[in-house]
Short mmCIF file of C-alpha atoms in Angstrom, two decimals:
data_model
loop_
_atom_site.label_atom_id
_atom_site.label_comp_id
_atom_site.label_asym_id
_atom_site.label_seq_id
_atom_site.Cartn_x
_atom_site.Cartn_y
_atom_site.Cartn_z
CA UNK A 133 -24.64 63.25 57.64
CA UNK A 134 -23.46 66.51 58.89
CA UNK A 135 -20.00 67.45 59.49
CA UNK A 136 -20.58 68.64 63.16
CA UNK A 137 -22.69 65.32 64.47
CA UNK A 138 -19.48 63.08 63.48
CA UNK A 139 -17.88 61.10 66.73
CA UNK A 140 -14.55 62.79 67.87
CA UNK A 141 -11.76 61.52 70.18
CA UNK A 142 -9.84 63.96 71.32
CA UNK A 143 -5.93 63.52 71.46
CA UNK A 144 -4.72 60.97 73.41
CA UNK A 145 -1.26 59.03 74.13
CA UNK A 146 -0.39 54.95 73.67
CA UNK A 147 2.72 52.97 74.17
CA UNK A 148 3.38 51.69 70.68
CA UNK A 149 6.80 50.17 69.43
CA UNK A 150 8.70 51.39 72.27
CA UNK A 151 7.80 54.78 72.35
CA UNK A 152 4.75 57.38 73.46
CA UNK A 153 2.22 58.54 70.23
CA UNK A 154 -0.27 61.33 70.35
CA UNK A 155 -2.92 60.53 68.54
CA UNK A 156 -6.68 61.69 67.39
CA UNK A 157 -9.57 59.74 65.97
CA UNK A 158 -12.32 61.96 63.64
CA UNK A 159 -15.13 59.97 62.81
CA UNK A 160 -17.05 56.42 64.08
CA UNK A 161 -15.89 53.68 65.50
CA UNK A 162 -16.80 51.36 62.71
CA UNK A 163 -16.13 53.33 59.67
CA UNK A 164 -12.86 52.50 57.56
CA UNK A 165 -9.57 53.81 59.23
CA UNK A 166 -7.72 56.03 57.24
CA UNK A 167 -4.69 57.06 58.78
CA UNK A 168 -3.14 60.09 58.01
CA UNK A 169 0.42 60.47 58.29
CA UNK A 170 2.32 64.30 58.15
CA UNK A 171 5.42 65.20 56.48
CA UNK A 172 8.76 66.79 58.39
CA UNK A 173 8.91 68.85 61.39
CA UNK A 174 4.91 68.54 61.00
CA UNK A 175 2.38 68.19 63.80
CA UNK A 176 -0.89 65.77 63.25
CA UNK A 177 -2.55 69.28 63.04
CA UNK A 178 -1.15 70.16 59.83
CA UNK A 179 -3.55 67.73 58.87
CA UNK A 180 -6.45 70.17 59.47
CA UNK A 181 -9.02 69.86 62.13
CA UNK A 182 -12.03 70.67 59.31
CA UNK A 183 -9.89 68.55 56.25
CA UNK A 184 -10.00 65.39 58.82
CA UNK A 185 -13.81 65.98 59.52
CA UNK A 186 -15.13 66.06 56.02
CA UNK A 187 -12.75 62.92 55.08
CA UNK A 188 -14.75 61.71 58.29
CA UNK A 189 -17.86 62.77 56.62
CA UNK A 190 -16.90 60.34 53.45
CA UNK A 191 -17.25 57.18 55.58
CA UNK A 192 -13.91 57.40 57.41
CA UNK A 193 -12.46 56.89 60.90
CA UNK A 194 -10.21 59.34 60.12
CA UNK A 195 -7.03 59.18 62.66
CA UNK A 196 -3.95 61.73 62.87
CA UNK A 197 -0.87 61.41 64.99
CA UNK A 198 2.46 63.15 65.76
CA UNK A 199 5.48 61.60 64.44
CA UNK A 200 8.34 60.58 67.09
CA UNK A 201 10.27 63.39 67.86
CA UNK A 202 7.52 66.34 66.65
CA UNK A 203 4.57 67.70 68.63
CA UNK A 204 3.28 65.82 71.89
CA UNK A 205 4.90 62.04 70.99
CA UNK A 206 8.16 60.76 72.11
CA UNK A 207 11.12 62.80 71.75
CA UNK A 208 14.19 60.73 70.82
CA UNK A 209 17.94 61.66 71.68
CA UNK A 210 21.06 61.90 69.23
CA UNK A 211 21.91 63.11 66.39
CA UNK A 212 24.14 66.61 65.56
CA UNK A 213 22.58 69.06 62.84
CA UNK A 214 22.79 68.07 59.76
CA UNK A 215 25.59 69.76 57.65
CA UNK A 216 26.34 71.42 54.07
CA UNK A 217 29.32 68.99 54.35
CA UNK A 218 26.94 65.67 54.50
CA UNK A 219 24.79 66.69 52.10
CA UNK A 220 27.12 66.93 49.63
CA UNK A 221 29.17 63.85 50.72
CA UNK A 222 25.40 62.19 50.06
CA UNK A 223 24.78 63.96 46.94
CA UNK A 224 28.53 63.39 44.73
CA UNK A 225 29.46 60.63 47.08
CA UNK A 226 26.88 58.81 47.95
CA UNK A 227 28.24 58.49 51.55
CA UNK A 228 25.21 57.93 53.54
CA UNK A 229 23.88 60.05 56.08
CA UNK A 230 24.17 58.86 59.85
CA UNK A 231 20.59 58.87 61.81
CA UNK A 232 19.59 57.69 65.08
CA UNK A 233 16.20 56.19 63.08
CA UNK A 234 15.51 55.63 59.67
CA UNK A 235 11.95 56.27 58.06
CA UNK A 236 11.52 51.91 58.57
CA UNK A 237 11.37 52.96 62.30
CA UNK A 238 8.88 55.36 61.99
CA UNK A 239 6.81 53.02 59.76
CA UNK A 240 7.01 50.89 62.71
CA UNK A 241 5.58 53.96 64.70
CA UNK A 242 2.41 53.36 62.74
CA UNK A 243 2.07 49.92 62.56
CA UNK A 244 2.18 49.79 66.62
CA UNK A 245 -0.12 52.39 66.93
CA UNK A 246 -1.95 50.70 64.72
CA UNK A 247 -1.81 47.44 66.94
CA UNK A 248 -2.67 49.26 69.97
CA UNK A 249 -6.00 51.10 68.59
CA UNK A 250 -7.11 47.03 67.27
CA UNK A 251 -6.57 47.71 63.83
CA UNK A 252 -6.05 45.42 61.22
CA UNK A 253 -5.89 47.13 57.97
CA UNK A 254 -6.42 50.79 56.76
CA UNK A 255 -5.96 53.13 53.91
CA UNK A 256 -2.69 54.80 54.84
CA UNK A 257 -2.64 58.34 53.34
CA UNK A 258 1.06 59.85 53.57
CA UNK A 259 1.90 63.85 52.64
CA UNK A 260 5.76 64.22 52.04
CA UNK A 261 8.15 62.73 54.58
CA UNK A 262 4.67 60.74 55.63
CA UNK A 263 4.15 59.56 52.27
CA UNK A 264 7.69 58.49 52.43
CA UNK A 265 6.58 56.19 55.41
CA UNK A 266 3.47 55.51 54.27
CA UNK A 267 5.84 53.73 50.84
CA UNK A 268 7.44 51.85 53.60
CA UNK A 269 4.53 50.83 55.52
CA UNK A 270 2.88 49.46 51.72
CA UNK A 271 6.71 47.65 51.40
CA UNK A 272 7.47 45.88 54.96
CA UNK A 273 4.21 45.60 56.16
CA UNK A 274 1.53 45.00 52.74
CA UNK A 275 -0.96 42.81 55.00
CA UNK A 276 -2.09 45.57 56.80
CA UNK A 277 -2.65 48.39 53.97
CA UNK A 278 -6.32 48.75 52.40
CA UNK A 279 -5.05 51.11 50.13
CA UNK A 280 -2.02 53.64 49.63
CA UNK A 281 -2.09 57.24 48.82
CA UNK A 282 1.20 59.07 48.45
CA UNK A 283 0.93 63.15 48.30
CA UNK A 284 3.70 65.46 46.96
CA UNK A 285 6.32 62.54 48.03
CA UNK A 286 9.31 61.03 46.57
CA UNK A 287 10.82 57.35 46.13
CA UNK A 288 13.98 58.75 47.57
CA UNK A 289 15.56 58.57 43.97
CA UNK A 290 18.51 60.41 43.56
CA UNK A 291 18.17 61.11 40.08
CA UNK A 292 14.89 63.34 40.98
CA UNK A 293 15.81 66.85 40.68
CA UNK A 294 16.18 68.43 44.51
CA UNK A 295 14.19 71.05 46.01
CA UNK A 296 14.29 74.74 44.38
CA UNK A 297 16.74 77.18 46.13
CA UNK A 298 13.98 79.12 48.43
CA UNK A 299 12.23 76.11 49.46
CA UNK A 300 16.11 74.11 50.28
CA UNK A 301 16.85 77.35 52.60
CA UNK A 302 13.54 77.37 53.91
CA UNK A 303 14.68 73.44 55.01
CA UNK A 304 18.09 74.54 56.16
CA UNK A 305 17.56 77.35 57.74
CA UNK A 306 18.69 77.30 61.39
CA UNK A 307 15.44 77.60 64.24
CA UNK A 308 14.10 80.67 65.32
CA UNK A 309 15.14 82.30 68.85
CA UNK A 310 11.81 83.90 70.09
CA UNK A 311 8.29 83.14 69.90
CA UNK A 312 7.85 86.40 67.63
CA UNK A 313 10.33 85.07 65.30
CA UNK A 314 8.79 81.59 65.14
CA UNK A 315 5.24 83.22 63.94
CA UNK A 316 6.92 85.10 61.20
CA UNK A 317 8.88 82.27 59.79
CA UNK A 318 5.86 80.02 59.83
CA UNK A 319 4.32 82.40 57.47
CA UNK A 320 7.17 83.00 55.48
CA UNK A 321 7.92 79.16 55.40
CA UNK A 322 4.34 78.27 54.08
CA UNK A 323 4.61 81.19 51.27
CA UNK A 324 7.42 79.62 49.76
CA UNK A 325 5.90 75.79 50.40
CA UNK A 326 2.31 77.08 49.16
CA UNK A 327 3.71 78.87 46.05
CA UNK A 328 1.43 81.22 44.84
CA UNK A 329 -1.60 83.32 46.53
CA UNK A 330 -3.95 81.49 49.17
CA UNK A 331 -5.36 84.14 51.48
CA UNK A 332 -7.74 82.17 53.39
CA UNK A 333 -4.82 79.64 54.31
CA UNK A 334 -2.22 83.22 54.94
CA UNK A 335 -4.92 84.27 57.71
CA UNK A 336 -5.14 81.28 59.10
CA UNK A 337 -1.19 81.42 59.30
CA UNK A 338 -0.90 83.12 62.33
CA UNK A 339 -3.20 80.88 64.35
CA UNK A 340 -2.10 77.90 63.01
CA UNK A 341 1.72 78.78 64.22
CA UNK A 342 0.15 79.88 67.56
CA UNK A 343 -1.29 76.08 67.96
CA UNK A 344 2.17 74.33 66.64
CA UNK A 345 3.74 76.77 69.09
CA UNK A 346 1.62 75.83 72.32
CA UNK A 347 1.87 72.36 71.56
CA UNK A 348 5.36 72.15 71.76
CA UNK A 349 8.62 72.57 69.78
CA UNK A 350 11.56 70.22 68.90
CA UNK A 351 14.25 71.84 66.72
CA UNK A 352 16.61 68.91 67.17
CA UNK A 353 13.54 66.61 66.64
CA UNK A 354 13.00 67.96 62.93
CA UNK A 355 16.45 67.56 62.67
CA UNK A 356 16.70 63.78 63.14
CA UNK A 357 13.15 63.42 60.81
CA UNK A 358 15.65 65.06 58.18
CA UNK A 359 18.42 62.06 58.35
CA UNK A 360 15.95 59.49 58.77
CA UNK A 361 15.07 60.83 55.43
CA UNK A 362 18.38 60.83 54.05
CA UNK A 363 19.82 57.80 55.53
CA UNK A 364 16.82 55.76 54.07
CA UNK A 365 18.02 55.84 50.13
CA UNK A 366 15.72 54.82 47.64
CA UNK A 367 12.55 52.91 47.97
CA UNK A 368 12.37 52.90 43.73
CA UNK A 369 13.29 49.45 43.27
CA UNK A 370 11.55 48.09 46.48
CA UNK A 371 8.06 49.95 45.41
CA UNK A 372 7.74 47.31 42.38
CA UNK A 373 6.48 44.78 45.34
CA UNK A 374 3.47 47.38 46.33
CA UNK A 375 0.56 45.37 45.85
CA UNK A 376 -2.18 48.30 47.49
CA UNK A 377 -4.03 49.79 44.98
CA UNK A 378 -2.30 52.99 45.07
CA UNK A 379 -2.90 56.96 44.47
CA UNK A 380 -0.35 59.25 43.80
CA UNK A 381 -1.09 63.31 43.87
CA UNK A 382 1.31 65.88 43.33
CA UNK A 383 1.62 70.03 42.90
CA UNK A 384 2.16 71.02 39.42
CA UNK A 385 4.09 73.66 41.30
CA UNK A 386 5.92 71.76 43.95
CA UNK A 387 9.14 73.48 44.71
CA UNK A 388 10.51 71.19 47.82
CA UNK A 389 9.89 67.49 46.61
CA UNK A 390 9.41 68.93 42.81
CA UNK A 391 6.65 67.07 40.62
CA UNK A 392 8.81 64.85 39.44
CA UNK A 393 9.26 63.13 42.55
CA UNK A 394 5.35 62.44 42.17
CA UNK A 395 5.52 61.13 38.74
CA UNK A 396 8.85 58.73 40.22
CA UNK A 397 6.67 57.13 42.42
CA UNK A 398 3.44 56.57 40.66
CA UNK A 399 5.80 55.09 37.98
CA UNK A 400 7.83 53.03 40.32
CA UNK A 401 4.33 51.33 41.98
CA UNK A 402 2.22 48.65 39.64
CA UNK A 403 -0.97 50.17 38.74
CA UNK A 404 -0.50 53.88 40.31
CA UNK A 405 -2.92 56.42 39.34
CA UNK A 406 -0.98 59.84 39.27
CA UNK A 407 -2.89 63.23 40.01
CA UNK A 408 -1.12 65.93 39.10
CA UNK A 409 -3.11 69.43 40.95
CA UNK A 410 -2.86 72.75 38.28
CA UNK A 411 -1.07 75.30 40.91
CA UNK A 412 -0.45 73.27 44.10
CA UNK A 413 2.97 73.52 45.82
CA UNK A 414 4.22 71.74 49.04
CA UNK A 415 0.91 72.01 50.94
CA UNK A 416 -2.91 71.29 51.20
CA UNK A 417 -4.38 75.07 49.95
CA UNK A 418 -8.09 75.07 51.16
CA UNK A 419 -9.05 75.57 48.20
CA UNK A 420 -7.74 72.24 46.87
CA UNK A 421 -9.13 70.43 49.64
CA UNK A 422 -12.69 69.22 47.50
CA UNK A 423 -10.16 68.07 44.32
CA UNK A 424 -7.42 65.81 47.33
CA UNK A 425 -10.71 64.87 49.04
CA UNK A 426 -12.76 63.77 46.18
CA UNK A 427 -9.47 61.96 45.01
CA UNK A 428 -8.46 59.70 48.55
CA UNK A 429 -12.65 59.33 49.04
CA UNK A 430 -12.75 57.67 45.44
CA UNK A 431 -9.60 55.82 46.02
CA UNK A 432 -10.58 54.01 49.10
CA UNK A 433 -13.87 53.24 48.75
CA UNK A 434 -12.73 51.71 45.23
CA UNK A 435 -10.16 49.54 46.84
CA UNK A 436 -12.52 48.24 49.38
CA UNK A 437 -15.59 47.53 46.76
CA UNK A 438 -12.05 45.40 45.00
CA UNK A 439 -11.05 43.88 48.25
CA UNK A 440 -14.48 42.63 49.06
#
């Protein structure tokens, strides 16, 4: 089937679990749902419009949404920026991080969005913070995952060594002031998170910052995705209960949640198959997109041949 003569729903809002999601649907109405769930301070269209259509093309009904407080679904309230101080308080004193929602919430996000599209069950495919609540969704709520694939993610294990100096400023660093100086930290953000050379993703840079741009900004928002994170703790222990056949892929290169956050959680899950990718930092590189595709195709259509 070609790419282009798939069925397409263009964004749309629901009411689920209290709260207003954006969402987008990329393939039939009958096919298996796959929901994709983005990482921090990401919009659904990180997930790219052309990666969703050929995971489409595999069989799916591919759907992307915003996260609360990111792009065009509910912003919340609450919440100061996080500081050096509480990180540190976290890291030698494990004194948690306060958050006005925990990761649990925004697995509940899902779920209800879930419940309002008539969904029963689907392969839940998570990339960083997402695979984070895609861990959760596969803990709290196992009835409704086909299968689980968790991409350059963590269990939330202390003991797994923290993001590399470049890529922890790149998360600290305080929001840009003007439009112009949005565009050029994008770029400069997604060098650091792609680590290494990927021209056709650097000239898609600037149009891809123009669409995150138009579709709206929430500074504070990425903020409270960041204690939600931290304020969760580990899943490690927890994750021995994940009964979804599960994937786990990972950059070789990863410098925010480094590779051995990958290998944590495919050793933390029963059964986990881990895929490490030669070269692949904190991102989806076009060029990596036929190896991750191949890899969640496989994966889910393997799971449902086992479920049936």
């Amino acid at each position: 089937m070609p790419v282009t003569s798939l069925a397409h729903q263009p964004p749309q809002i629901v009411r689920a679990n209290g709260i207003d999601i954006c969402y987008e649907i990329f393939g039939d109405a009958d096919a298996e749902p796959l929901l994709l769930i983005m990482g921090l301070g990401a919009q659904m269209i990180h997930w790219d419009d052309e990666f969703c259509r050929q995971l489409a093309a595999r069989g799916f009904r591919v759907i992307r949404f915003d996260n609360r407080d990111i792009g065009k679904s509910s912003h919340m309230s609450g919440g100061k920026r996080l500081t050096a101080l509480e990180l540190l308080k976290l890291r030698f004193l494990r004194i948690p991080v306060a958050a006005p929602y925990r990761l649990i919430d925004m697995a509940r996000d899902a779920i209800g969005l879930m419940d309002a599209l008539g969904i029963r069950k689907a392969h839940v495919v998570g990339a960083s913070m997402g695979g984070m609540i895609a861990q959760e969704i596969a803990i709290t709520f196992p009835e409704r995952v086909l299968s689980l694939t968790s991409i350059m993610s963590t269990t939330g294990n202390p003991k797994v060594p923290g993001p590399s100096r470049e890529a922890g400023a790149v998360l600290m660093a305080p929001p840009p002031a003007t439009k112009e100086e949005y565009f050029a930290r994008f770029a400069q953000t997604w060098k650091v998170l792609r680590n290494g050379s990927f021209p056709e993703d650097e000239a898609l840079d600037r149009s891809r910052a123009e669409r995150t741009y138009a579709r709206g900004l929430n500074p504070a928002g990425v903020g409270r995705q960041l204690r939600a994170v931290l304020a969760s703790g580990s899943r490690k222990e927890r994750l021995r209960s994940v009964k979804a056949p599960t994937l786990v892929i990972h950059g070789t290169v990863d410098p925010l949640v480094r590779p051995e956050g990958g290998k944590d959680t495919a050793a933390s899950i029963p059964g986990a198959k881990l895929l490490m990718i030669e070269g692949m930092g904190h991102a989806l590189p076009i060029p990596m997109w036929p190896q991750i595709i191949d890899a969640i195709d496989a994966h889910a259509h393997r799971a449902t041949a086992k479920a049936a």
